[in-house]
mmCIF file of C-alpha atoms in Angstrom:
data_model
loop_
_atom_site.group_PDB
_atom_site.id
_atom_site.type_symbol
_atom_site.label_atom_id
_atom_site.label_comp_id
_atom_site.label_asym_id
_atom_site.label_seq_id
_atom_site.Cartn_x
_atom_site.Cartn_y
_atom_site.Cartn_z
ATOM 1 C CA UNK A 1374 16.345 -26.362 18.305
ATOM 2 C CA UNK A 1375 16.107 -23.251 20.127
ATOM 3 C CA UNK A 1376 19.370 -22.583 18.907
ATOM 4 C CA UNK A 1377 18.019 -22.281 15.174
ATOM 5 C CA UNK A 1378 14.925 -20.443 15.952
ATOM 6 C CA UNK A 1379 16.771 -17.758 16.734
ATOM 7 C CA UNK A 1380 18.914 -17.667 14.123
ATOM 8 C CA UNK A 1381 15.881 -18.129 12.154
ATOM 9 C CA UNK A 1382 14.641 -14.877 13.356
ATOM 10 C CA UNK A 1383 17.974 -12.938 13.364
ATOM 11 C CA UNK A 1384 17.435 -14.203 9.558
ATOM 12 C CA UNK A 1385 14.669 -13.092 9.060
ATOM 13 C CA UNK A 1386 14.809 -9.513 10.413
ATOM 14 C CA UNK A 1387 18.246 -9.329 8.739
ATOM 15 C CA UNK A 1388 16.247 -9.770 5.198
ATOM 16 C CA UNK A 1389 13.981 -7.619 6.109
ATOM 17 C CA UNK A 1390 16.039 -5.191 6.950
ATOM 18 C CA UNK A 1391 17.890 -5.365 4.074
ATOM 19 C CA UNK A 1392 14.788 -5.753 1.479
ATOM 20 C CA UNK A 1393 13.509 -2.541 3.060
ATOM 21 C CA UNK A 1394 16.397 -0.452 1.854
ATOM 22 C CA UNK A 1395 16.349 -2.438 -1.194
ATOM 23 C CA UNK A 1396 13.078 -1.850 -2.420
ATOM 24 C CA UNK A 1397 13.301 1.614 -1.081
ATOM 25 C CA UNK A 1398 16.125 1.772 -3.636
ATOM 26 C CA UNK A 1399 14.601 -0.061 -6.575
ATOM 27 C CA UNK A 1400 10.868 -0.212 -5.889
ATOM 28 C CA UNK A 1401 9.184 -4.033 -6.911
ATOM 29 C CA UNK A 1402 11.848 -4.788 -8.494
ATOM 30 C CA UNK A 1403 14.582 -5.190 -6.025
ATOM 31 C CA UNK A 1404 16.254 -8.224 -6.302
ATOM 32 C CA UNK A 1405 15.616 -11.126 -4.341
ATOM 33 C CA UNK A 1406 19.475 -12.584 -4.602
ATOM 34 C CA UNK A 1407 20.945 -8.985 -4.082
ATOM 35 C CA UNK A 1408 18.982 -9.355 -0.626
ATOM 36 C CA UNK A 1409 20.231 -12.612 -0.085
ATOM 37 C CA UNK A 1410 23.898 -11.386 -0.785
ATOM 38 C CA UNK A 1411 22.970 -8.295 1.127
ATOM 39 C CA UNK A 1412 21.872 -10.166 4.059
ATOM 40 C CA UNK A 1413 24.629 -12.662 4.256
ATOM 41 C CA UNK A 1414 22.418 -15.410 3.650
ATOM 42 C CA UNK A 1415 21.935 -17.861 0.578
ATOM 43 C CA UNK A 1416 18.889 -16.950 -1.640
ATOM 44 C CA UNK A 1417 17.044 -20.175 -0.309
ATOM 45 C CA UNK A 1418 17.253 -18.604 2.985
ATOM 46 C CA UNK A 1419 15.022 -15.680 1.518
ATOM 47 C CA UNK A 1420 13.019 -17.815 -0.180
ATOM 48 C CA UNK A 1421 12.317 -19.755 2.918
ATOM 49 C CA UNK A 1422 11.131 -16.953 4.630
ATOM 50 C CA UNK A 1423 9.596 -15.610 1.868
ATOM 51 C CA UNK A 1424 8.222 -17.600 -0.788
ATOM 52 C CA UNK A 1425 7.505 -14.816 -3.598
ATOM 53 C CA UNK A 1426 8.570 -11.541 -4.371
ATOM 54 C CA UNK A 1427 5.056 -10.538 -3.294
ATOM 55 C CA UNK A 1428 5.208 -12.303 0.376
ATOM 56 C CA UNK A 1429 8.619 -9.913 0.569
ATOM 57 C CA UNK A 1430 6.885 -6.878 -0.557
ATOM 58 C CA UNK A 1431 3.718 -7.452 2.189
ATOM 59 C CA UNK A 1432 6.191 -8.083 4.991
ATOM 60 C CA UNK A 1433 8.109 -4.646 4.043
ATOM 61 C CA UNK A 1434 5.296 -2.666 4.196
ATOM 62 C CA UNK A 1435 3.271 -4.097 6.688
ATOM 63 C CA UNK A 1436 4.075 -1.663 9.137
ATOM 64 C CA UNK A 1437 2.940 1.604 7.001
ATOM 65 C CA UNK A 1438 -0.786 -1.276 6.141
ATOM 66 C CA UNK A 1439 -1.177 -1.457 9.695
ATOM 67 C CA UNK A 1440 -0.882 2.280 10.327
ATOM 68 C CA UNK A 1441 -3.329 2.814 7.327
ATOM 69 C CA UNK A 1442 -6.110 0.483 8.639
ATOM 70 C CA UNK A 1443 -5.992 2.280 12.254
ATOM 71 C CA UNK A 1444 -6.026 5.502 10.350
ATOM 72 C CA UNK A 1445 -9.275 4.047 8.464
ATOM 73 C CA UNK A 1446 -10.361 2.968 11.805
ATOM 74 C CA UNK A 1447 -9.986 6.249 13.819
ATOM 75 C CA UNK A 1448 -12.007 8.045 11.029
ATOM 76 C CA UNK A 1449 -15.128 5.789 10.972
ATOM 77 C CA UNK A 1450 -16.953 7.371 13.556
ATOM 78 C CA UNK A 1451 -16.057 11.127 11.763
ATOM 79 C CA UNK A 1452 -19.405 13.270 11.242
ATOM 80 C CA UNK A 1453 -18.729 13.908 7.504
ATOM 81 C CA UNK A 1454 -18.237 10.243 5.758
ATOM 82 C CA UNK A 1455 -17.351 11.807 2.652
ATOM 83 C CA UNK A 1456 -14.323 13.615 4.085
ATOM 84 C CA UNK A 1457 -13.145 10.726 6.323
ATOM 85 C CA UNK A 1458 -13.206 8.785 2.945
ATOM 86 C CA UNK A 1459 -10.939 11.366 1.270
ATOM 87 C CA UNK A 1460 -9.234 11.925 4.127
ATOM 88 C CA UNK A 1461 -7.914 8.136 4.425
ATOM 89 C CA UNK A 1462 -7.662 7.833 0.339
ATOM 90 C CA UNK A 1463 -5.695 11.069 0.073
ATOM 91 C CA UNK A 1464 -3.297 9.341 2.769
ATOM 92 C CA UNK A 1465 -3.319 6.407 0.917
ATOM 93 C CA UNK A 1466 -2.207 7.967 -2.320
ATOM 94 C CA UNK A 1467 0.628 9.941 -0.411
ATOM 95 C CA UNK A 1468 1.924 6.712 0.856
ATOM 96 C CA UNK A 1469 1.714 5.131 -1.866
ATOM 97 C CA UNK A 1470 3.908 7.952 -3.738
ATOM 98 C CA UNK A 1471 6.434 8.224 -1.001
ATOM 99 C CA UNK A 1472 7.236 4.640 -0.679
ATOM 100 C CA UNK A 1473 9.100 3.441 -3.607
ATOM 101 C CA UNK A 1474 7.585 -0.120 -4.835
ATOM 102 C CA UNK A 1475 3.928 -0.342 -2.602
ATOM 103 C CA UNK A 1476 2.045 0.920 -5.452
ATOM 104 C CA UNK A 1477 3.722 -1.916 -7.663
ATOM 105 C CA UNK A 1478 2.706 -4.397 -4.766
ATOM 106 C CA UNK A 1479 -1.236 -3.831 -4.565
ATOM 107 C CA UNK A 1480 -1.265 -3.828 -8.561
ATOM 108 C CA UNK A 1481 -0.466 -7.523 -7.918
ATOM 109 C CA UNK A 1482 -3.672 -7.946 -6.248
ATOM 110 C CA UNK A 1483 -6.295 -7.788 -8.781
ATOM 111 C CA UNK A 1484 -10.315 -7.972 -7.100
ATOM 112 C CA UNK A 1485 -11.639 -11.526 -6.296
ATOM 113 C CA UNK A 1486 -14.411 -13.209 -4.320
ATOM 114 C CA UNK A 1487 -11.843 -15.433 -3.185
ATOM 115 C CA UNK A 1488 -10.233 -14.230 0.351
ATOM 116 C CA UNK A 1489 -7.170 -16.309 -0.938
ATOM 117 C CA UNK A 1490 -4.761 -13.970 1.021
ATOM 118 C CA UNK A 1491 -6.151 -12.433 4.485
ATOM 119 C CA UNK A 1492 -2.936 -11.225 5.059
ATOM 120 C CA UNK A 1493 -2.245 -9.102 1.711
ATOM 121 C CA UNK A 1494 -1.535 -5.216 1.617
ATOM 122 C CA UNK A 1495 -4.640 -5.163 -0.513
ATOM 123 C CA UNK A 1496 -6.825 -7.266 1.458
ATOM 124 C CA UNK A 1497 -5.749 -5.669 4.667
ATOM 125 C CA UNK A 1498 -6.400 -2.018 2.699
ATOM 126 C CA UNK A 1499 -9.959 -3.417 1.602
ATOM 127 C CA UNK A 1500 -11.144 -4.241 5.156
ATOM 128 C CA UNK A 1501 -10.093 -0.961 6.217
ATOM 129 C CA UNK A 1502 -11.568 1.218 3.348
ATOM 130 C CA UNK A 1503 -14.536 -0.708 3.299
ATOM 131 C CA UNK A 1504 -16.474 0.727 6.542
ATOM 132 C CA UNK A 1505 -15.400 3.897 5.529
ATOM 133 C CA UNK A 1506 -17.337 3.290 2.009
ATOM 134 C CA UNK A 1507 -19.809 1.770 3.123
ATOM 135 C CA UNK A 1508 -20.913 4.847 5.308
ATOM 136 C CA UNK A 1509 -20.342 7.555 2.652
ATOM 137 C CA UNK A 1510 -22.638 5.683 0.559
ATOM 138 C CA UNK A 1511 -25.435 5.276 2.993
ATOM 139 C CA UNK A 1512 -25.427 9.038 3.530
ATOM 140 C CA UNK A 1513 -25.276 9.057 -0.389
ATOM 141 C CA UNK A 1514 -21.942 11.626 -0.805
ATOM 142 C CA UNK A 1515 -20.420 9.240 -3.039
ATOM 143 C CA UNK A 1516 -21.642 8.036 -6.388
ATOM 144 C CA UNK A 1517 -23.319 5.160 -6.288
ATOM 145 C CA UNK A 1518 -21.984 1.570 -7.232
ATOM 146 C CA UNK A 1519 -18.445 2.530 -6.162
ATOM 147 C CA UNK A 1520 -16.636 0.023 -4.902
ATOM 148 C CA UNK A 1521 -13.350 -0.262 -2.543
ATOM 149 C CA UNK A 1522 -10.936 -1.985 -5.671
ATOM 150 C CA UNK A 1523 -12.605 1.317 -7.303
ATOM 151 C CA UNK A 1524 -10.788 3.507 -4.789
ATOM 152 C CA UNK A 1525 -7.649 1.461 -4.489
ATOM 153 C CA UNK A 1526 -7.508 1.275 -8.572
ATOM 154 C CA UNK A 1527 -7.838 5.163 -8.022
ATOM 155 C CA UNK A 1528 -4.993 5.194 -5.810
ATOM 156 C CA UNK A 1529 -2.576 3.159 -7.000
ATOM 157 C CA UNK A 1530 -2.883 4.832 -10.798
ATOM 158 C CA UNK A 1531 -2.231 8.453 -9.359
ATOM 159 C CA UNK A 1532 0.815 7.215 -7.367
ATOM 160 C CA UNK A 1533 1.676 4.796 -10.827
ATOM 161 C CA UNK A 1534 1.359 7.961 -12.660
ATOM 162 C CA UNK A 1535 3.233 10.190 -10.932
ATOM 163 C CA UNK A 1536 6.395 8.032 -9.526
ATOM 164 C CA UNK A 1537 8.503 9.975 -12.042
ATOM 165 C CA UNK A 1538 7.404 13.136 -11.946
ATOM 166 C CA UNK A 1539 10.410 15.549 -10.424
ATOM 167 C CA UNK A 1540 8.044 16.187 -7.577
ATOM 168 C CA UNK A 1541 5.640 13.183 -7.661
ATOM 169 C CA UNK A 1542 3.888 14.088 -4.180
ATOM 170 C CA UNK A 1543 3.053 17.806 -5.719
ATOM 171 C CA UNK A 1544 1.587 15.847 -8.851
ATOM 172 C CA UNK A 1545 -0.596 12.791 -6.950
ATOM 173 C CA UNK A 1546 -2.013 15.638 -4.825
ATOM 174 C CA UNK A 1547 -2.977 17.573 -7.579
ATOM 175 C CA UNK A 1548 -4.666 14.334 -9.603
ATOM 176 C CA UNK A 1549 -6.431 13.322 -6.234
ATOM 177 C CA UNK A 1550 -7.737 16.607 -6.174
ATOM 178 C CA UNK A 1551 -9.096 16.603 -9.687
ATOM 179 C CA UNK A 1552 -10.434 12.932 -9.327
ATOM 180 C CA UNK A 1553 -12.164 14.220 -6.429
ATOM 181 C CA UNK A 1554 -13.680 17.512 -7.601
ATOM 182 C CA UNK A 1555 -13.821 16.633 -11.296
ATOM 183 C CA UNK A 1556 -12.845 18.206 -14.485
ATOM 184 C CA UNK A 1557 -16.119 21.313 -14.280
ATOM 185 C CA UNK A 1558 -15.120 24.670 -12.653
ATOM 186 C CA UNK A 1559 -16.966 25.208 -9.777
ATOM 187 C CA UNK A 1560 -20.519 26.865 -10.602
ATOM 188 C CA UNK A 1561 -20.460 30.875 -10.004
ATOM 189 C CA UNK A 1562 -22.899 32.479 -7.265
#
């Protein structure tokens, strides 16, 4: 028994492993039996571990979610809410552009009152934007009636957007900046 619970994990890391340079390599759509062949193992195997495409995509970026949330985190006591909001969003959008496929993986995710899956990307995103939010709009510096699938919609459409752009990080940086500041000219003194 022991004996197969490690092997289990060696499994395990071994997809992952593999699924990370494969979706690095071909975004969402990486192919769950090219992992399998890629790992060594037989496409149940992945499928064991996990179950959809999506469960895949959430264990390959978990790392980067986790960093994002303490990111959120650190910037919730900031004195200006509305730049710790852009702050974390802007960071958001860059990772989202830089790593092939997570953009693809939080459009799965569409808003629900159900907490069906406490363990998503999208979820884990939500809980981390949300104090952030929350904050900028009690000191009112963001319009009113936004909402966090507002800002991750905002997000994942820049980095959606821009994926194929020759310099896609130049591009998302530029459409954050206009989403933020608008499409007016700043007034003259």
């Amino acid at each position: 028994m022991t004996g197969q619970r490690s092997d289990a994990r060696r499994n395990y890391l071994r997809i992952l492993a593999v699924a990370e340079e494969e979706v690095a390599r071909h975004g969402a759509a990486a192919s769950l039996e090219q992992v399998a062949r890629t790992a060594g193992v037989g496409s149940a195997t992945v499928r064991r571990h996990f179950p959809t495409r999506q469960a895949l995509l959430e264990a390959v970026f978990l790392e980067r979610v986790q960093a994002l949330h303490a990111r959120a985190s650190a910037l919730t006591g900031a004195d200006d809410s509305r730049a710790a909001l852009l702050d974390w969003l802007h960071d958001l959008v860059r990772y989202a552009v830089s790593a092939r496929g997570f953009a693809d993986a939080l459009t799965y995710e569409p808003p629900t009152d159900d907490p069906g899956a406490p363990h998503s990307c999208g979820t884990a995103l939500e809980s981390a934007a949300a104090p952030l939010l929350d904050r900028a709009l009690a000191d009112a510096v963001v319009r009113p009636g936004t909402t966090v699938h507002d800002l991750m919609t905002l997000a994942v459409g820049i980095a959606l957007a821009t994926e194929h752009h020759t310099e896609p990080s130049v591009q998302a940086d530029r459409l954050f900046t206009l989403a933020v500041e608008g499409l007016s000219p700043a007034p003259h003194p």
